[in-house]
Amino acid sequence: MNATQSLIQTDIDYEREGFQTSVLRLPYSHNRSAYGHIPIPIAVLKQGHGPTLLLTGGNHGDEYEGPVALMKLMQEMPKMQINGRLIVIPALNFPAFLNGSRTSPIDSANLNRVFPGSRNGSVTEMIAHYVDTELFPRADVIFDLHAGGASFNHLPALLAALPRDTTLHDNYQTLVEAFAAPHTMVMDLLGEDRTYGAAAERQGKLFLCGEFGGYASCSVDGLAIVEDGLRRLMHTLGIAPVAVPDRAPATRLLRVEGAQHYLFAPSRGVFEPCFELGQQVAAGQLAGRLFNPHAPWEPACELHFERAGLVVCIRSFAAVEPGDCIALLAADTQWQ
Ligand SMILES: [Zn+2]
C-alpha cells in the first residue's frame, strides 16, 4: 500500500465476473474498539463489458427512498442478467445512516461537504476519499440518491447538471429523459464545490443526483419514482432489460437561479408559512410571517419571495434561526 491509497479495504474484487457482497472496512480505532472498523455494506454485479453504474444512497443518513430502493435492488441482483457492472452502496455514510441523521455522529461531518475527502482525515473524510479515488474512476455513470432529510420536504426531482464536455450533452439528456422524474431541476448550490457531485464532475463522469421525499421518512410515491426510473436508466445504458413499462413520463425542467430563489430566515423566530410545497408563487408574494417568541405582541416580520417560481422544497421545522433556509424555488426552463 502506498501513502496515497485509501486506508479503507474490502474483499470486493471489482474486476471479477459475477455477484459479490461484502463491506468496505472503514478503520475506526476508539475507546470501545481499539482495532475496530466500521463495515459499510456494498454489492457488485459484473457481467460482460458494458458500462459501470455506481449507485449510492445514504450520503445523508436521514434520507430513505434511495437506500430502500438500493437494498431492494441488491436482493434482485443475484438473478439479474446484465451487460456491465453495478456497484451499489445503499448507505454510504453508514454511521450517519444508522444514527438516522444528516451528519455523522462520530465526527459531526456532512459527507456531501467534505469532498474530495482525505486519506488521513476523519471517518467521513475517509469515506469521501475512497469514493473519489476508488469508486469514481471505475464508474461511467454515477447516481447519488437523496431526499430532503429531517429538515426539508422536497418535490420528487432529479437534479441534473450538464457535463462540462459538451460532446456528452446528448448522452446526458437521454439519461435524464429515461429516468423521467416528475421534475428535473438544475440546482444552484451558490458556489458550493465540496459535494459528491462536484467531485464526480471533476472526473468528467456523467453524474445524476435526486431528491425524492423528505421529513426523514420513506415516501411511497418517491420510492416508486426511484425504482421505476432506475430500471429505465439501466435499460437505456444497455446494462439491464427493462421490467417496467418503458414509456417514460414527461419531466418538467426547472432551474434554481441564484440566491433570489432561496428564502432564508433573517432572524430568530417562529415561522407561519403562507405557501405550500408545489405551489407556483409570484415575485413579491407574501411568503409568511416570522414571530418573535420573546415579544409576541410585536408585529410579525413579513417575508416575501424575491422571484417567481415553483416551491420545490420547504423547511420542516417552524422554529428558525438566522440563515436557515425556509424554502427553495425553481423556475421553468429549457436545456441550454
Ligand atoms: Zn441529501
GROMACS .gro file of C-alpha atoms and ligand atoms in nm:
model
  337
    1MET     CA    1   0.000   0.000   0.000
    2ASN     CA    2   0.132   0.342  -0.089
    3ALA     CA    3   0.095   0.666   0.103
    4THR     CA    4  -0.188   0.795  -0.116
    5GLN     CA    5  -0.403   0.482  -0.134
    6SER     CA    6  -0.718   0.474   0.075
    7LEU     CA    7  -0.695   0.302   0.414
    8ILE     CA    8  -1.043   0.158   0.355
    9GLN     CA    9  -1.016  -0.206   0.248
   10THR     CA   10  -1.261  -0.453   0.101
   11ASP     CA   11  -1.279  -0.815  -0.013
   12ILE     CA   12  -1.467  -0.700  -0.325
   13ASP     CA   13  -1.275  -0.761  -0.646
   14TYR     CA   14  -1.426  -0.501  -0.878
   15GLU     CA   15  -1.291  -0.683  -1.185
   16ARG     CA   16  -1.435  -1.024  -1.101
   17GLU     CA   17  -1.732  -1.158  -1.300
   18GLY     CA   18  -2.049  -1.238  -1.105
   19PHE     CA   19  -2.225  -1.121  -0.792
   20GLN     CA   20  -2.039  -1.025  -0.475
   21THR     CA   21  -2.147  -0.879  -0.143
   22SER     CA   22  -1.910  -0.756   0.121
   23VAL     CA   23  -1.825  -0.444   0.319
   24LEU     CA   24  -1.592  -0.150   0.294
   25ARG     CA   25  -1.386  -0.165   0.612
   26LEU     CA   26  -1.353   0.191   0.740
   27PRO     CA   27  -1.081   0.196   1.010
   28TYR     CA   28  -1.215   0.335   1.336
   29SER     CA   29  -0.999   0.294   1.646
   30HIS     CA   30  -1.174   0.428   1.953
   31ASN     CA   31  -1.225   0.366   2.324
   32ARG     CA   32  -1.466   0.075   2.285
   33SER     CA   33  -1.283  -0.089   1.994
   34ALA     CA   34  -0.908  -0.036   1.962
   35TYR     CA   35  -0.858  -0.233   1.639
   36GLY     CA   36  -1.211  -0.185   1.511
   37HIS     CA   37  -1.359  -0.080   1.180
   38ILE     CA   38  -1.700   0.027   1.052
   39PRO     CA   39  -1.832  -0.222   0.793
   40ILE     CA   40  -2.016  -0.038   0.512
   41PRO     CA   41  -2.225  -0.284   0.302
   42ILE     CA   42  -2.161  -0.299  -0.073
   43ALA     CA   43  -2.271  -0.526  -0.360
   44VAL     CA   44  -2.120  -0.558  -0.705
   45LEU     CA   45  -2.258  -0.741  -1.008
   46LYS     CA   46  -2.039  -0.769  -1.317
   47GLN     CA   47  -2.129  -0.950  -1.637
   48GLY     CA   48  -1.974  -0.874  -1.972
   49HIS     CA   49  -1.820  -0.550  -2.082
   50GLY     CA   50  -2.099  -0.292  -2.069
   51PRO     CA   51  -2.075   0.032  -1.873
   52THR     CA   52  -2.035   0.066  -1.498
   53LEU     CA   53  -2.315   0.231  -1.300
   54LEU     CA   54  -2.233   0.344  -0.945
   55LEU     CA   55  -2.544   0.380  -0.727
   56THR     CA   56  -2.519   0.530  -0.379
   57GLY     CA   57  -2.771   0.625  -0.111
   58GLY     CA   58  -2.732   0.736   0.247
   59ASN     CA   59  -2.483   1.012   0.169
   60HIS     CA   60  -2.703   1.183   0.427
   61GLY     CA   61  -2.825   0.941   0.692
   62ASP     CA   62  -3.183   1.069   0.724
   63GLU     CA   63  -3.292   1.020   0.361
   64TYR     CA   64  -3.456   0.687   0.283
   65GLU     CA   65  -3.604   0.641  -0.067
   66GLY     CA   66  -3.259   0.583  -0.220
   67PRO     CA   67  -3.135   0.337   0.043
   68VAL     CA   68  -3.462   0.138   0.037
   69ALA     CA   69  -3.460   0.121  -0.345
   70LEU     CA   70  -3.095   0.010  -0.344
   71MET     CA   71  -3.148  -0.253  -0.072
   72LYS     CA   72  -3.434  -0.393  -0.282
   73LEU     CA   73  -3.217  -0.383  -0.595
   74MET     CA   74  -2.941  -0.570  -0.409
   75GLN     CA   75  -3.181  -0.853  -0.338
   76GLU     CA   76  -3.265  -0.881  -0.709
   77MET     CA   77  -2.904  -0.863  -0.825
   78PRO     CA   78  -2.815  -1.236  -0.785
   79LYS     CA   79  -3.072  -1.328  -1.051
   80MET     CA   80  -3.028  -1.026  -1.280
   81GLN     CA   81  -2.886  -1.069  -1.629
   82ILE     CA   82  -2.684  -0.763  -1.719
   83ASN     CA   83  -2.418  -0.641  -1.955
   84GLY     CA   84  -2.188  -0.422  -1.749
   85ARG     CA   85  -2.124  -0.360  -1.384
   86LEU     CA   86  -2.342  -0.237  -1.098
   87ILE     CA   87  -2.170  -0.105  -0.786
   88VAL     CA   88  -2.434  -0.049  -0.517
   89ILE     CA   89  -2.388   0.110  -0.172
   90PRO     CA   90  -2.724   0.182  -0.005
   91ALA     CA   91  -2.584   0.373   0.293
   92LEU     CA   92  -2.259   0.547   0.210
   93ASN     CA   93  -2.225   0.746   0.531
   94PHE     CA   94  -2.307   0.435   0.732
   95PRO     CA   95  -2.259   0.584   1.081
   96ALA     CA   96  -2.499   0.868   0.991
   97PHE     CA   97  -2.745   0.620   0.837
   98LEU     CA   98  -2.752   0.400   1.149
   99ASN     CA   99  -2.800   0.716   1.354
  100GLY     CA  100  -3.079   0.846   1.128
  101SER     CA  101  -2.903   1.181   1.100
  102ARG     CA  102  -2.779   1.400   0.816
  103THR     CA  103  -2.429   1.420   0.959
  104SER     CA  104  -2.205   1.159   1.116
  105PRO     CA  105  -2.242   1.104   1.491
  106ILE     CA  106  -1.867   1.032   1.504
  107ASP     CA  107  -1.710   1.346   1.358
  108SER     CA  108  -2.024   1.560   1.300
  109ALA     CA  109  -1.925   1.589   0.933
  110ASN     CA  110  -2.163   1.618   0.638
  111LEU     CA  111  -2.029   1.373   0.377
  112ASN     CA  112  -2.167   1.592   0.099
  113ARG     CA  113  -1.950   1.885   0.214
  114VAL     CA  114  -1.609   1.717   0.254
  115PHE     CA  115  -1.518   1.605  -0.099
  116PRO     CA  116  -1.262   1.517  -0.222
  117GLY     CA  117  -1.202   1.396   0.133
  118SER     CA  118  -0.879   1.295   0.295
  119ARG     CA  119  -0.693   0.965   0.325
  120ASN     CA  120  -0.576   1.054   0.678
  121GLY     CA  121  -0.881   1.256   0.777
  122SER     CA  122  -1.182   1.189   0.997
  123VAL     CA  123  -1.405   0.888   0.924
  124THR     CA  124  -1.636   1.092   0.699
  125GLU     CA  125  -1.341   1.243   0.510
  126MET     CA  126  -1.202   0.891   0.463
  127ILE     CA  127  -1.529   0.776   0.304
  128ALA     CA  128  -1.520   1.070   0.061
  129HIS     CA  129  -1.157   0.996  -0.026
  130TYR     CA  130  -1.240   0.630  -0.100
  131VAL     CA  131  -1.531   0.731  -0.324
  132ASP     CA  132  -1.316   0.986  -0.507
  133THR     CA  133  -1.012   0.762  -0.558
  134GLU     CA  134  -1.155   0.407  -0.582
  135LEU     CA  135  -1.517   0.430  -0.699
  136PHE     CA  136  -1.545   0.733  -0.928
  137PRO     CA  137  -1.256   0.622  -1.154
  138ARG     CA  138  -1.428   0.284  -1.210
  139ALA     CA  139  -1.769   0.434  -1.297
  140ASP     CA  140  -1.909   0.556  -1.629
  141VAL     CA  141  -2.232   0.686  -1.480
  142ILE     CA  142  -2.280   0.787  -1.117
  143PHE     CA  143  -2.612   0.836  -0.939
  144ASP     CA  144  -2.631   0.960  -0.579
  145LEU     CA  145  -2.982   0.934  -0.434
  146HIS     CA  146  -3.101   1.194  -0.183
  147ALA     CA  147  -3.416   1.336  -0.022
  148GLY     CA  148  -3.491   1.637   0.193
  149GLY     CA  149  -3.393   1.472   0.520
  150ALA     CA  150  -3.537   1.571   0.857
  151SER     CA  151  -3.523   1.945   0.794
  152PHE     CA  152  -3.687   1.955   0.447
  153ASN     CA  153  -3.956   1.809   0.230
  154HIS     CA  154  -3.875   1.811  -0.141
  155LEU     CA  155  -4.083   1.766  -0.456
  156PRO     CA  156  -3.954   1.449  -0.624
  157ALA     CA  157  -3.688   1.583  -0.859
  158LEU     CA  158  -3.389   1.461  -1.049
  159LEU     CA  159  -3.106   1.712  -1.005
  160ALA     CA  160  -2.933   1.748  -1.338
  161ALA     CA  161  -2.603   1.909  -1.427
  162LEU     CA  162  -2.493   1.904  -1.788
  163PRO     CA  163  -2.134   1.780  -1.816
  164ARG     CA  164  -1.864   2.036  -1.897
  165ASP     CA  165  -1.771   1.826  -2.200
  166THR     CA  166  -2.041   1.937  -2.443
  167THR     CA  167  -1.998   1.623  -2.656
  168LEU     CA  168  -2.161   1.433  -2.368
  169HIS     CA  169  -2.472   1.652  -2.352
  170ASP     CA  170  -2.688   1.429  -2.575
  171ASN     CA  171  -2.596   1.119  -2.373
  172TYR     CA  172  -2.673   1.303  -2.052
  173GLN     CA  173  -3.011   1.429  -2.167
  174THR     CA  174  -3.102   1.078  -2.280
  175LEU     CA  175  -3.037   0.950  -1.927
  176VAL     CA  176  -3.238   1.233  -1.770
  177GLU     CA  177  -3.532   1.162  -2.001
  178ALA     CA  178  -3.506   0.789  -1.933
  179PHE     CA  179  -3.519   0.838  -1.557
  180ALA     CA  180  -3.818   1.070  -1.609
  181ALA     CA  181  -3.872   1.209  -1.262
  182PRO     CA  182  -4.181   1.433  -1.242
  183HIS     CA  183  -3.939   1.727  -1.212
  184THR     CA  184  -3.584   1.766  -1.333
  185MET     CA  185  -3.407   2.053  -1.164
  186VAL     CA  186  -3.086   2.232  -1.247
  187MET     CA  187  -2.965   2.313  -0.896
  188ASP     CA  188  -2.767   2.617  -0.787
  189LEU     CA  189  -2.573   2.549  -0.466
  190LEU     CA  190  -2.441   2.908  -0.461
  191GLY     CA  191  -2.081   2.812  -0.533
  192GLU     CA  192  -2.058   2.505  -0.310
  193ASP     CA  193  -1.794   2.273  -0.460
  194ARG     CA  194  -1.724   2.026  -0.178
  195THR     CA  195  -2.009   1.796  -0.285
  196TYR     CA  196  -2.003   1.439  -0.413
  197GLY     CA  197  -2.145   1.570  -0.742
  198ALA     CA  198  -1.880   1.839  -0.785
  199ALA     CA  199  -1.611   1.574  -0.729
  200ALA     CA  200  -1.773   1.334  -0.979
  201GLU     CA  201  -1.792   1.611  -1.239
  202ARG     CA  202  -1.424   1.699  -1.184
  203GLN     CA  203  -1.352   1.345  -1.304
  204GLY     CA  204  -1.561   1.402  -1.617
  205LYS     CA  205  -1.828   1.149  -1.521
  206LEU     CA  206  -2.195   1.152  -1.614
  207PHE     CA  207  -2.345   1.239  -1.277
  208LEU     CA  208  -2.707   1.229  -1.164
  209CYS     CA  209  -2.848   1.320  -0.827
  210GLY     CA  210  -3.200   1.344  -0.699
  211GLU     CA  211  -3.432   1.442  -0.418
  212PHE     CA  212  -3.724   1.203  -0.369
  213GLY     CA  213  -3.905   1.298  -0.049
  214GLY     CA  214  -3.829   1.435   0.291
  215TYR     CA  215  -3.917   1.455   0.660
  216ALA     CA  216  -3.673   1.166   0.725
  217SER     CA  217  -3.943   0.926   0.606
  218CYS     CA  218  -3.972   0.691   0.309
  219SER     CA  219  -4.234   0.819   0.065
  220VAL     CA  220  -4.432   0.555  -0.127
  221ASP     CA  221  -4.452   0.779  -0.433
  222GLY     CA  222  -4.087   0.885  -0.413
  223LEU     CA  223  -3.972   0.524  -0.382
  224ALA     CA  224  -4.175   0.422  -0.688
  225ILE     CA  225  -4.021   0.708  -0.889
  226VAL     CA  226  -3.671   0.592  -0.790
  227GLU     CA  227  -3.734   0.224  -0.862
  228ASP     CA  228  -3.905   0.277  -1.199
  229GLY     CA  229  -3.650   0.540  -1.300
  230LEU     CA  230  -3.353   0.318  -1.214
  231ARG     CA  231  -3.493   0.034  -1.425
  232ARG     CA  232  -3.536   0.265  -1.724
  233LEU     CA  233  -3.190   0.413  -1.664
  234MET     CA  234  -3.023   0.068  -1.660
  235HIS     CA  235  -3.215  -0.025  -1.975
  236THR     CA  236  -3.113   0.294  -2.155
  237LEU     CA  237  -2.749   0.236  -2.061
  238GLY     CA  238  -2.774  -0.112  -2.213
  239ILE     CA  239  -2.694  -0.269  -1.876
  240ALA     CA  240  -3.021  -0.443  -1.796
  241PRO     CA  241  -3.350  -0.534  -1.964
  242VAL     CA  242  -3.640  -0.316  -1.860
  243ALA     CA  243  -3.903  -0.470  -1.634
  244VAL     CA  244  -4.146  -0.178  -1.610
  245PRO     CA  245  -4.350  -0.001  -1.878
  246ASP     CA  246  -4.072   0.157  -2.077
  247ARG     CA  247  -4.264   0.462  -2.192
  248ALA     CA  248  -4.111   0.729  -1.974
  249PRO     CA  249  -4.346   1.002  -1.848
  250ALA     CA  250  -4.257   1.360  -1.935
  251THR     CA  251  -4.042   1.554  -1.691
  252ARG     CA  252  -4.084   1.924  -1.607
  253LEU     CA  253  -3.749   2.101  -1.639
  254LEU     CA  254  -3.677   2.361  -1.370
  255ARG     CA  255  -3.382   2.578  -1.276
  256VAL     CA  256  -3.278   2.733  -0.945
  257GLU     CA  257  -3.149   3.078  -1.038
  258GLY     CA  258  -2.923   3.206  -0.763
  259ALA     CA  259  -2.977   3.322  -0.408
  260GLN     CA  260  -3.303   3.500  -0.501
  261HIS     CA  261  -3.470   3.161  -0.533
  262TYR     CA  262  -3.383   3.080  -0.172
  263LEU     CA  263  -3.591   3.208   0.119
  264PHE     CA  264  -3.374   3.248   0.429
  265ALA     CA  265  -3.477   3.346   0.781
  266PRO     CA  266  -3.342   3.694   0.866
  267SER     CA  267  -3.383   3.650   1.241
  268ARG     CA  268  -3.477   3.401   1.509
  269GLY     CA  269  -3.843   3.319   1.544
  270VAL     CA  270  -4.141   3.102   1.468
  271PHE     CA  271  -4.241   3.096   1.101
  272GLU     CA  272  -4.601   3.091   0.978
  273PRO     CA  273  -4.592   2.987   0.610
  274CYS     CA  274  -4.833   3.132   0.352
  275PHE     CA  275  -4.744   2.880   0.080
  276GLU     CA  276  -4.729   2.506   0.022
  277LEU     CA  277  -4.488   2.265  -0.143
  278GLY     CA  278  -4.557   2.251  -0.516
  279GLN     CA  279  -4.725   2.594  -0.527
  280GLN     CA  280  -4.640   2.842  -0.801
  281VAL     CA  281  -4.563   3.178  -0.636
  282ALA     CA  282  -4.510   3.529  -0.775
  283ALA     CA  283  -4.226   3.774  -0.717
  284GLY     CA  284  -4.311   3.990  -0.416
  285GLN     CA  285  -4.577   3.749  -0.289
  286LEU     CA  286  -4.607   3.713   0.088
  287ALA     CA  287  -4.413   3.401   0.189
  288GLY     CA  288  -4.502   3.409   0.556
  289ARG     CA  289  -4.465   3.581   0.891
  290LEU     CA  290  -4.191   3.546   1.146
  291PHE     CA  291  -4.300   3.585   1.509
  292ASN     CA  292  -4.071   3.684   1.794
  293PRO     CA  293  -4.149   3.437   2.074
  294HIS     CA  294  -3.997   3.673   2.333
  295ALA     CA  295  -4.223   3.962   2.229
  296PRO     CA  296  -4.527   3.804   2.064
  297TRP     CA  297  -4.718   4.133   2.093
  298GLU     CA  298  -4.481   4.289   1.840
  299PRO     CA  299  -4.586   4.286   1.471
  300ALA     CA  300  -4.460   3.975   1.293
  301CYS     CA  301  -4.184   4.024   1.033
  302GLU     CA  302  -4.331   3.964   0.688
  303LEU     CA  303  -4.112   3.772   0.442
  304HIS     CA  304  -4.170   3.792   0.066
  305PHE     CA  305  -4.047   3.584  -0.226
  306GLU     CA  306  -3.792   3.779  -0.428
  307ARG     CA  307  -3.858   3.591  -0.751
  308ALA     CA  308  -4.137   3.388  -0.903
  309GLY     CA  309  -4.111   3.012  -0.912
  310LEU     CA  310  -4.239   2.672  -0.810
  311VAL     CA  311  -4.186   2.585  -0.442
  312VAL     CA  312  -3.971   2.271  -0.473
  313CYS     CA  313  -3.854   2.244  -0.113
  314ILE     CA  314  -3.993   2.353   0.225
  315ARG     CA  315  -3.847   2.351   0.573
  316SER     CA  316  -3.995   2.103   0.822
  317PHE     CA  317  -3.936   2.299   1.140
  318ALA     CA  318  -4.132   2.618   1.216
  319ALA     CA  319  -3.861   2.733   1.458
  320VAL     CA  320  -3.589   2.917   1.266
  321GLU     CA  321  -3.253   3.077   1.332
  322PRO     CA  322  -3.092   3.348   1.117
  323GLY     CA  323  -2.969   3.192   0.791
  324ASP     CA  324  -3.197   2.888   0.799
  325CYS     CA  325  -3.338   2.803   0.457
  326ILE     CA  326  -3.719   2.810   0.473
  327ALA     CA  327  -3.798   2.738   0.109
  328LEU     CA  328  -3.639   2.687  -0.230
  329LEU     CA  329  -3.798   2.790  -0.559
  330ALA     CA  330  -3.720   2.694  -0.917
  331ALA     CA  331  -3.836   2.842  -1.247
  332ASP     CA  332  -3.940   2.663  -1.565
  333THR     CA  333  -3.654   2.649  -1.809
  334GLN     CA  334  -3.513   2.478  -2.120
  335TRP     CA  335  -3.187   2.295  -2.174
  336GLN     CA  336  -2.915   2.547  -2.261
  337ZN      ZN  337  -2.911   1.458   0.096
   0.00000   0.00000   0.00000
